[in-house]
mmCIF file of C-alpha atoms in Angstrom:
data_model
loop_
_atom_site.group_PDB
_atom_site.id
_atom_site.type_symbol
_atom_site.label_atom_id
_atom_site.label_comp_id
_atom_site.label_asym_id
_atom_site.label_seq_id
_atom_site.Cartn_x
_atom_site.Cartn_y
_atom_site.Cartn_z
ATOM 1 C CA MET A 1 0.212 -0.236 -0.097
ATOM 2 C CA GLN A 2 1.290 4.001 -1.534
ATOM 3 C CA GLU A 3 3.098 5.428 2.231
ATOM 4 C CA THR A 4 2.520 9.005 0.752
ATOM 5 C CA ILE A 5 2.211 11.836 2.485
ATOM 6 C CA ALA A 6 2.001 15.098 0.357
ATOM 7 C CA ILE A 7 1.910 18.364 1.874
ATOM 8 C CA VAL A 8 -0.513 21.190 -1.063
ATOM 9 C CA PHE A 9 0.821 24.884 -0.152
ATOM 10 C CA ASP A 10 -0.588 27.947 -1.511
ATOM 11 C CA PHE A 11 2.444 30.546 -2.443
ATOM 12 C CA ASP A 12 1.235 34.142 -2.098
ATOM 13 C CA ASP A 13 1.510 35.147 1.773
ATOM 14 C CA THR A 14 2.054 31.779 2.375
ATOM 15 C CA LEU A 15 5.296 30.678 1.471
ATOM 16 C CA ALA A 16 6.241 34.741 0.715
ATOM 17 C CA PRO A 17 4.751 38.103 0.090
ATOM 18 C CA ASP A 18 2.266 37.775 -1.929
ATOM 19 C CA SER A 19 4.180 37.362 -5.871
ATOM 20 C CA THR A 20 2.170 39.691 -8.330
ATOM 21 C CA SER A 21 1.619 42.805 -5.522
ATOM 22 C CA SER A 22 5.097 42.747 -6.069
ATOM 23 C CA PHE A 23 5.872 42.066 -9.675
ATOM 24 C CA LEU A 24 3.722 45.367 -10.000
ATOM 25 C CA ASP A 25 5.258 47.635 -7.612
ATOM 26 C CA THR A 26 8.662 46.340 -9.780
ATOM 27 C CA ARG A 27 7.651 48.033 -12.430
ATOM 28 C CA GLY A 28 6.423 51.431 -10.985
ATOM 29 C CA ILE A 29 2.113 50.581 -10.903
ATOM 30 C CA ASP A 30 0.442 51.956 -7.279
ATOM 31 C CA VAL A 31 -0.063 48.555 -6.678
ATOM 32 C CA PRO A 32 -3.384 49.369 -3.888
ATOM 33 C CA HIS A 33 -5.028 51.862 -6.637
ATOM 34 C CA PHE A 34 -4.111 48.452 -9.738
ATOM 35 C CA TRP A 35 -6.274 46.375 -7.353
ATOM 36 C CA GLN A 36 -9.403 48.762 -5.618
ATOM 37 C CA HIS A 37 -9.705 50.836 -8.743
ATOM 38 C CA LYS A 38 -8.522 48.363 -11.545
ATOM 39 C CA VAL A 39 -9.135 44.721 -9.825
ATOM 40 C CA LEU A 40 -11.822 45.487 -7.618
ATOM 41 C CA PRO A 41 -14.371 47.333 -9.759
ATOM 42 C CA ARG A 42 -14.561 44.599 -12.144
ATOM 43 C CA ILE A 43 -15.479 41.844 -9.066
ATOM 44 C CA GLU A 44 -18.303 43.897 -8.790
ATOM 45 C CA ASN A 45 -19.346 43.317 -11.860
ATOM 46 C CA GLY A 46 -19.192 39.897 -11.803
ATOM 47 C CA TRP A 47 -15.821 38.968 -12.784
ATOM 48 C CA ASP A 48 -14.219 35.824 -10.657
ATOM 49 C CA PRO A 49 -11.132 37.459 -8.812
ATOM 50 C CA VAL A 50 -8.793 35.982 -10.445
ATOM 51 C CA PRO A 51 -9.323 36.414 -14.463
ATOM 52 C CA ALA A 52 -10.148 40.297 -13.637
ATOM 53 C CA TYR A 53 -6.371 40.300 -12.199
ATOM 54 C CA LEU A 54 -4.603 38.827 -15.138
ATOM 55 C CA TYR A 55 -7.411 41.478 -17.470
ATOM 56 C CA GLU A 56 -5.861 43.906 -16.063
ATOM 57 C CA MET A 57 -2.583 42.483 -16.530
ATOM 58 C CA ILE A 58 -3.512 42.657 -20.017
ATOM 59 C CA VAL A 59 -4.314 46.069 -19.828
ATOM 60 C CA LEU A 60 -1.580 47.253 -18.462
ATOM 61 C CA SER A 61 0.635 45.514 -20.739
ATOM 62 C CA ASP A 62 -0.921 46.506 -24.018
ATOM 63 C CA ASN A 63 -1.063 49.695 -22.420
ATOM 64 C CA GLY A 64 1.830 50.878 -20.764
ATOM 65 C CA PRO A 65 5.534 48.771 -21.141
ATOM 66 C CA PRO A 66 4.786 45.569 -22.317
ATOM 67 C CA ILE A 67 5.240 42.676 -19.394
ATOM 68 C CA ARG A 68 6.460 39.930 -20.959
ATOM 69 C CA ARG A 69 8.051 36.290 -19.664
ATOM 70 C CA ASP A 70 10.973 37.612 -19.281
ATOM 71 C CA ASP A 71 10.143 39.927 -16.659
ATOM 72 C CA PHE A 72 8.003 37.133 -14.722
ATOM 73 C CA LEU A 73 11.452 34.397 -14.959
ATOM 74 C CA ARG A 74 13.100 37.085 -13.597
ATOM 75 C CA TRP A 75 11.785 38.978 -10.621
ATOM 76 C CA GLY A 76 10.770 34.939 -9.857
ATOM 77 C CA LYS A 77 14.475 34.523 -8.648
ATOM 78 C CA ARG A 78 14.413 37.523 -6.743
ATOM 79 C CA ILE A 79 11.768 36.700 -4.584
ATOM 80 C CA LYS A 80 12.812 36.410 -1.145
ATOM 81 C CA PRO A 81 9.972 33.671 1.262
ATOM 82 C CA PHE A 82 9.798 33.719 4.574
ATOM 83 C CA THR A 83 11.529 33.768 7.070
ATOM 84 C CA GLY A 84 12.504 29.350 7.512
ATOM 85 C CA ALA A 85 10.822 28.256 3.719
ATOM 86 C CA THR A 86 13.611 27.308 1.906
ATOM 87 C CA ARG A 87 14.585 24.347 4.684
ATOM 88 C CA ILE A 88 11.082 23.743 5.676
ATOM 89 C CA PHE A 89 10.920 20.851 3.397
ATOM 90 C CA GLU A 90 13.909 18.488 3.729
ATOM 91 C CA ARG A 91 13.227 19.238 7.855
ATOM 92 C CA VAL A 92 9.724 18.188 7.447
ATOM 93 C CA ARG A 93 10.956 15.057 4.929
ATOM 94 C CA ARG A 94 13.225 14.248 7.405
ATOM 95 C CA HIS A 95 11.040 13.698 10.864
ATOM 96 C CA ALA A 96 8.624 12.364 8.809
ATOM 97 C CA GLN A 97 11.658 9.560 7.833
ATOM 98 C CA SER A 98 11.971 9.466 12.145
ATOM 99 C CA ILE A 99 9.627 8.590 12.797
ATOM 100 C CA ASN A 100 7.906 5.685 9.674
ATOM 101 C CA GLU A 101 11.164 5.133 7.663
ATOM 102 C CA ARG A 102 9.270 3.518 4.517
ATOM 103 C CA VAL A 103 6.738 7.107 4.351
ATOM 104 C CA ALA A 104 7.310 9.224 0.939
ATOM 105 C CA ILE A 105 6.456 13.062 1.492
ATOM 106 C CA GLU A 106 6.068 14.789 -1.447
ATOM 107 C CA PHE A 107 5.536 18.911 -2.021
ATOM 108 C CA TYR A 108 2.394 20.112 -3.997
ATOM 109 C CA LEU A 109 2.185 23.468 -5.508
ATOM 110 C CA ILE A 110 -1.363 25.095 -5.754
ATOM 111 C CA SER A 111 -1.395 28.632 -6.774
ATOM 112 C CA SER A 112 -3.950 31.584 -8.131
ATOM 113 C CA GLY A 113 -0.625 33.582 -8.566
ATOM 114 C CA ILE A 114 1.166 33.404 -12.048
ATOM 115 C CA GLY A 115 3.209 29.931 -13.433
ATOM 116 C CA ASP A 116 6.274 32.219 -14.760
ATOM 117 C CA ILE A 117 6.842 33.773 -11.839
ATOM 118 C CA LEU A 118 6.180 30.923 -9.059
ATOM 119 C CA ARG A 119 8.491 27.864 -11.271
ATOM 120 C CA HIS A 120 11.678 30.694 -10.866
ATOM 121 C CA THR A 121 11.671 31.156 -7.287
ATOM 122 C CA ARG A 122 13.853 29.619 -5.208
ATOM 123 C CA LEU A 123 11.639 27.254 -3.574
ATOM 124 C CA ALA A 124 10.775 25.731 -6.929
ATOM 125 C CA ARG A 125 12.702 22.744 -6.582
ATOM 126 C CA HIS A 126 10.826 21.762 -3.931
ATOM 127 C CA PHE A 127 7.429 20.258 -5.818
ATOM 128 C CA ASN A 128 6.968 17.661 -7.170
ATOM 129 C CA ASP A 129 4.197 19.716 -9.172
ATOM 130 C CA ILE A 130 3.127 23.251 -9.367
ATOM 131 C CA TRP A 131 0.004 24.896 -11.157
ATOM 132 C CA ALA A 132 -0.672 27.741 -11.183
ATOM 133 C CA CYS A 133 -2.249 30.964 -13.322
ATOM 134 C CA GLU A 134 -0.213 31.055 -16.569
ATOM 135 C CA PHE A 135 -0.110 33.585 -19.832
ATOM 136 C CA HIS A 136 -0.226 32.845 -23.532
ATOM 137 C CA TYR A 137 2.738 34.785 -25.095
ATOM 138 C CA ASP A 138 2.846 35.977 -28.439
ATOM 139 C CA GLU A 139 6.226 36.622 -30.784
ATOM 140 C CA LYS A 140 7.999 38.820 -28.754
ATOM 141 C CA GLY A 141 7.118 37.314 -25.714
ATOM 142 C CA ASP A 142 4.391 39.523 -24.591
ATOM 143 C CA ILE A 143 1.682 38.673 -22.595
ATOM 144 C CA VAL A 144 -1.590 38.571 -24.493
ATOM 145 C CA TYR A 145 -4.400 36.557 -23.251
ATOM 146 C CA PRO A 146 -5.255 33.733 -20.132
ATOM 147 C CA LYS A 147 -4.186 30.206 -20.834
ATOM 148 C CA ASN A 148 -4.806 28.665 -17.501
ATOM 149 C CA ILE A 149 -6.539 30.030 -14.073
ATOM 150 C CA VAL A 150 -6.318 28.538 -11.169
ATOM 151 C CA SER A 151 -8.812 29.791 -8.646
ATOM 152 C CA PHE A 152 -11.518 28.740 -5.625
ATOM 153 C CA THR A 153 -12.863 25.634 -6.547
ATOM 154 C CA ASP A 154 -10.251 24.827 -9.434
ATOM 155 C CA LYS A 155 -8.450 24.425 -7.186
ATOM 156 C CA THR A 156 -9.631 21.147 -5.879
ATOM 157 C CA ARG A 157 -9.119 19.757 -8.745
ATOM 158 C CA PHE A 158 -5.699 19.161 -8.147
ATOM 159 C CA LEU A 159 -6.168 17.907 -4.672
ATOM 160 C CA PHE A 160 -7.436 15.264 -6.924
ATOM 161 C CA GLN A 161 -5.071 14.752 -9.588
ATOM 162 C CA ILE A 162 -2.553 13.672 -6.530
ATOM 163 C CA ALA A 163 -4.349 12.307 -4.677
ATOM 164 C CA LYS A 164 -5.447 9.589 -8.399
ATOM 165 C CA GLY A 165 -1.711 9.990 -9.214
ATOM 166 C CA ILE A 166 -2.665 12.200 -12.196
ATOM 167 C CA THR A 167 1.099 14.307 -11.805
ATOM 168 C CA GLY A 168 4.032 16.195 -13.521
ATOM 169 C CA PRO A 169 4.062 17.166 -17.322
ATOM 170 C CA GLU A 170 2.686 14.534 -18.776
ATOM 171 C CA TYR A 171 -0.893 15.117 -18.233
ATOM 172 C CA ARG A 172 -0.356 19.036 -18.840
ATOM 173 C CA SER A 173 -1.520 18.232 -22.057
ATOM 174 C CA GLU A 174 -4.627 15.786 -20.572
ATOM 175 C CA PRO A 175 -6.823 18.275 -18.561
ATOM 176 C CA PHE A 176 -9.616 15.246 -18.908
ATOM 177 C CA ALA A 177 -7.804 12.399 -17.625
ATOM 178 C CA VAL A 178 -9.142 14.386 -13.378
ATOM 179 C CA ASN A 179 -12.331 12.942 -14.089
ATOM 180 C CA ARG A 180 -10.968 8.818 -14.137
ATOM 181 C CA LYS A 181 -13.262 7.303 -11.680
ATOM 182 C CA LEU A 182 -10.461 5.544 -9.019
ATOM 183 C CA GLY A 183 -12.513 3.500 -5.748
ATOM 184 C CA GLN A 184 -10.293 4.049 -2.713
ATOM 185 C CA GLN A 185 -7.702 1.647 -2.594
ATOM 186 C CA GLN A 186 -6.214 3.171 -5.884
ATOM 187 C CA LEU A 187 -6.335 6.109 -4.712
ATOM 188 C CA ARG A 188 -2.195 6.936 -4.757
ATOM 189 C CA VAL A 189 -2.121 9.562 -2.097
ATOM 190 C CA PRO A 190 -5.886 9.383 0.019
ATOM 191 C CA PHE A 191 -7.135 12.740 0.939
ATOM 192 C CA ASP A 192 -6.593 11.603 4.309
ATOM 193 C CA GLN A 193 -3.409 11.844 4.041
ATOM 194 C CA MET A 194 -2.769 15.307 2.680
ATOM 195 C CA ILE A 195 -2.320 18.640 4.100
ATOM 196 C CA VAL A 196 -3.211 21.288 2.776
ATOM 197 C CA VAL A 197 -1.248 25.606 3.874
ATOM 198 C CA GLY A 198 -2.874 28.271 2.634
ATOM 199 C CA ASP A 199 -3.562 31.843 3.387
ATOM 200 C CA GLY A 200 -6.224 33.371 1.382
ATOM 201 C CA LEU A 201 -9.941 33.150 0.523
ATOM 202 C CA THR A 202 -8.905 30.687 -2.681
ATOM 203 C CA ASP A 203 -7.695 28.004 -0.436
ATOM 204 C CA ILE A 204 -11.449 27.521 1.295
ATOM 205 C CA PRO A 205 -12.502 24.795 -1.090
ATOM 206 C CA CYS A 206 -9.508 22.445 -0.786
ATOM 207 C CA PHE A 207 -9.109 23.574 3.435
ATOM 208 C CA SER A 208 -13.165 21.632 3.544
ATOM 209 C CA LEU A 209 -12.294 18.976 1.609
ATOM 210 C CA ILE A 210 -9.079 18.389 2.839
ATOM 211 C CA ARG A 211 -11.050 18.980 7.102
ATOM 212 C CA ARG A 212 -14.045 16.718 6.042
ATOM 213 C CA ASN A 213 -12.162 14.035 4.523
ATOM 214 C CA GLY A 214 -9.695 13.078 7.862
ATOM 215 C CA GLY A 215 -6.544 15.426 6.427
ATOM 216 C CA TYR A 216 -5.229 18.901 7.780
ATOM 217 C CA ALA A 217 -5.360 22.156 6.805
ATOM 218 C CA ILE A 218 -2.989 25.112 8.406
ATOM 219 C CA GLY A 219 -4.074 28.487 7.532
ATOM 220 C CA VAL A 220 -1.421 30.928 7.990
ATOM 221 C CA PHE A 221 -1.342 34.847 8.027
ATOM 222 C CA ASP A 222 1.418 37.585 7.265
ATOM 223 C CA ARG A 223 1.636 39.005 10.614
ATOM 224 C CA ALA A 224 2.607 42.257 8.668
ATOM 225 C CA ASN A 225 -0.632 42.430 7.143
ATOM 226 C CA LYS A 226 -3.224 43.670 10.178
ATOM 227 C CA ALA A 227 -6.038 44.257 7.002
ATOM 228 C CA LYS A 228 -5.872 40.546 6.642
ATOM 229 C CA TRP A 229 -6.354 39.689 10.256
ATOM 230 C CA GLY A 230 -9.290 39.186 10.702
ATOM 231 C CA ARG A 231 -10.195 36.917 7.427
ATOM 232 C CA ALA A 232 -7.798 34.503 8.859
ATOM 233 C CA TRP A 233 -9.612 34.457 12.267
ATOM 234 C CA GLY A 234 -12.979 34.557 10.569
ATOM 235 C CA PHE A 235 -11.000 30.592 8.949
ATOM 236 C CA ILE A 236 -10.697 29.650 12.809
ATOM 237 C CA GLU A 237 -14.137 30.797 13.254
ATOM 238 C CA ASP A 238 -15.906 28.758 10.592
ATOM 239 C CA ASP A 239 -14.205 25.913 10.859
ATOM 240 C CA ARG A 240 -11.850 25.747 8.245
ATOM 241 C CA VAL A 241 -8.769 24.884 9.449
ATOM 242 C CA SER A 242 -7.334 22.457 11.874
ATOM 243 C CA ASN A 243 -4.591 25.416 13.625
ATOM 244 C CA LEU A 244 -4.158 29.590 12.564
ATOM 245 C CA VAL A 245 0.196 30.667 12.959
ATOM 246 C CA PRO A 246 1.887 33.526 11.706
ATOM 247 C CA ALA A 247 3.655 32.778 8.138
ATOM 248 C CA ASP A 248 7.714 31.989 9.698
ATOM 249 C CA PHE A 249 8.810 28.521 9.058
ATOM 250 C CA SER A 250 11.914 28.911 11.835
ATOM 251 C CA LYS A 251 12.457 25.855 13.558
ATOM 252 C CA ASN A 252 10.460 26.221 16.710
ATOM 253 C CA SER A 253 7.465 28.825 15.275
ATOM 254 C CA ALA A 254 4.186 27.680 15.522
ATOM 255 C CA LEU A 255 3.590 27.469 11.926
ATOM 256 C CA SER A 256 6.754 24.618 11.504
ATOM 257 C CA LEU A 257 5.692 22.770 14.810
ATOM 258 C CA SER A 258 1.621 22.976 13.417
ATOM 259 C CA LEU A 259 3.379 21.041 10.408
ATOM 260 C CA MET A 260 5.791 18.783 12.337
ATOM 261 C CA MET A 261 3.234 17.344 14.681
ATOM 262 C CA ALA A 262 0.896 17.031 11.451
ATOM 263 C CA VAL A 263 2.827 14.947 9.347
ATOM 264 C CA GLU A 264 3.760 12.774 12.545
ATOM 265 C CA ASN A 265 -0.050 11.739 13.141
ATOM 266 C CA LEU A 266 0.577 11.050 9.515
ATOM 267 C CA ALA A 267 2.854 8.865 9.682
ATOM 268 C CA ARG A 268 2.401 7.028 12.037
ATOM 269 C CA LYS A 269 -0.489 6.085 11.520
ATOM 270 C CA LEU A 270 -0.082 5.178 7.540
ATOM 271 C CA LYS A 271 3.007 2.191 10.375
ATOM 272 C CA LEU A 272 -0.393 1.147 11.783
ATOM 273 C CA ARG A 273 -1.782 1.234 9.121
ATOM 274 C CA ALA A 274 0.346 -0.790 7.721
ATOM 275 C CA GLN A 275 0.694 -3.062 9.943
ATOM 276 C CA THR A 276 -2.895 -3.785 10.580
ATOM 277 C CA TYR A 277 -2.284 -4.621 6.643
ATOM 278 C CA GLN A 278 0.010 -6.649 6.607
ATOM 279 C CA GLY A 279 -1.076 -8.860 9.807
#
């Protein structure tokens, strides 16, 4: 039987400060004005928040200096993760295997951010797969149209892909493979062997799905962004998350300890399940 634990991260305000806002800031864009006076009116007019911001980025590119793929790649390399984030992956893996040497830890990234930024961060190498929003580019490399959109419940699709083992570049051109019906015993990584770590409203469907099926959902918040504290507390009040902690991955932080405890519990459960199955 599979003794695999999948840890699924959001990126923006979870592993690092918002990558889209910081990208726009480097281009001299008034970031609060962009979100409040460009994106928000579209949301109020019925747009989904994610295509709304992608569209407004295309408008910026069309009406000013073009936004190009190379700009995203360069910015991704410059992003500074939150404290301890670069080391948390190996620390978690070592801890899990100290409890259960047969267990395998896999890391995934599911984000409503821009894939060409995220795939070039210093954290990207740790992930078994990355799903995020993508642009189509013209022959000059300018953004021209959203190619893939990852919004609220879109994120749960990728949890199903992880569960069914539908991951990796070979499935990029098979969008309907996720609909393949599998029995519980055929799942590669059941939901009760998953941990989801995220901060925002787009993570709520994933939180709910994983919590409902016996996995762990850890909500994080950026202590520097007090405007989001109330929203984060709402995750606790609505029983969306198993725990709510600051976005700090240092060794003895609440987030690091929460991750370690969740991984330890799953590793022990898998060890006991395997012993029962063999016995």
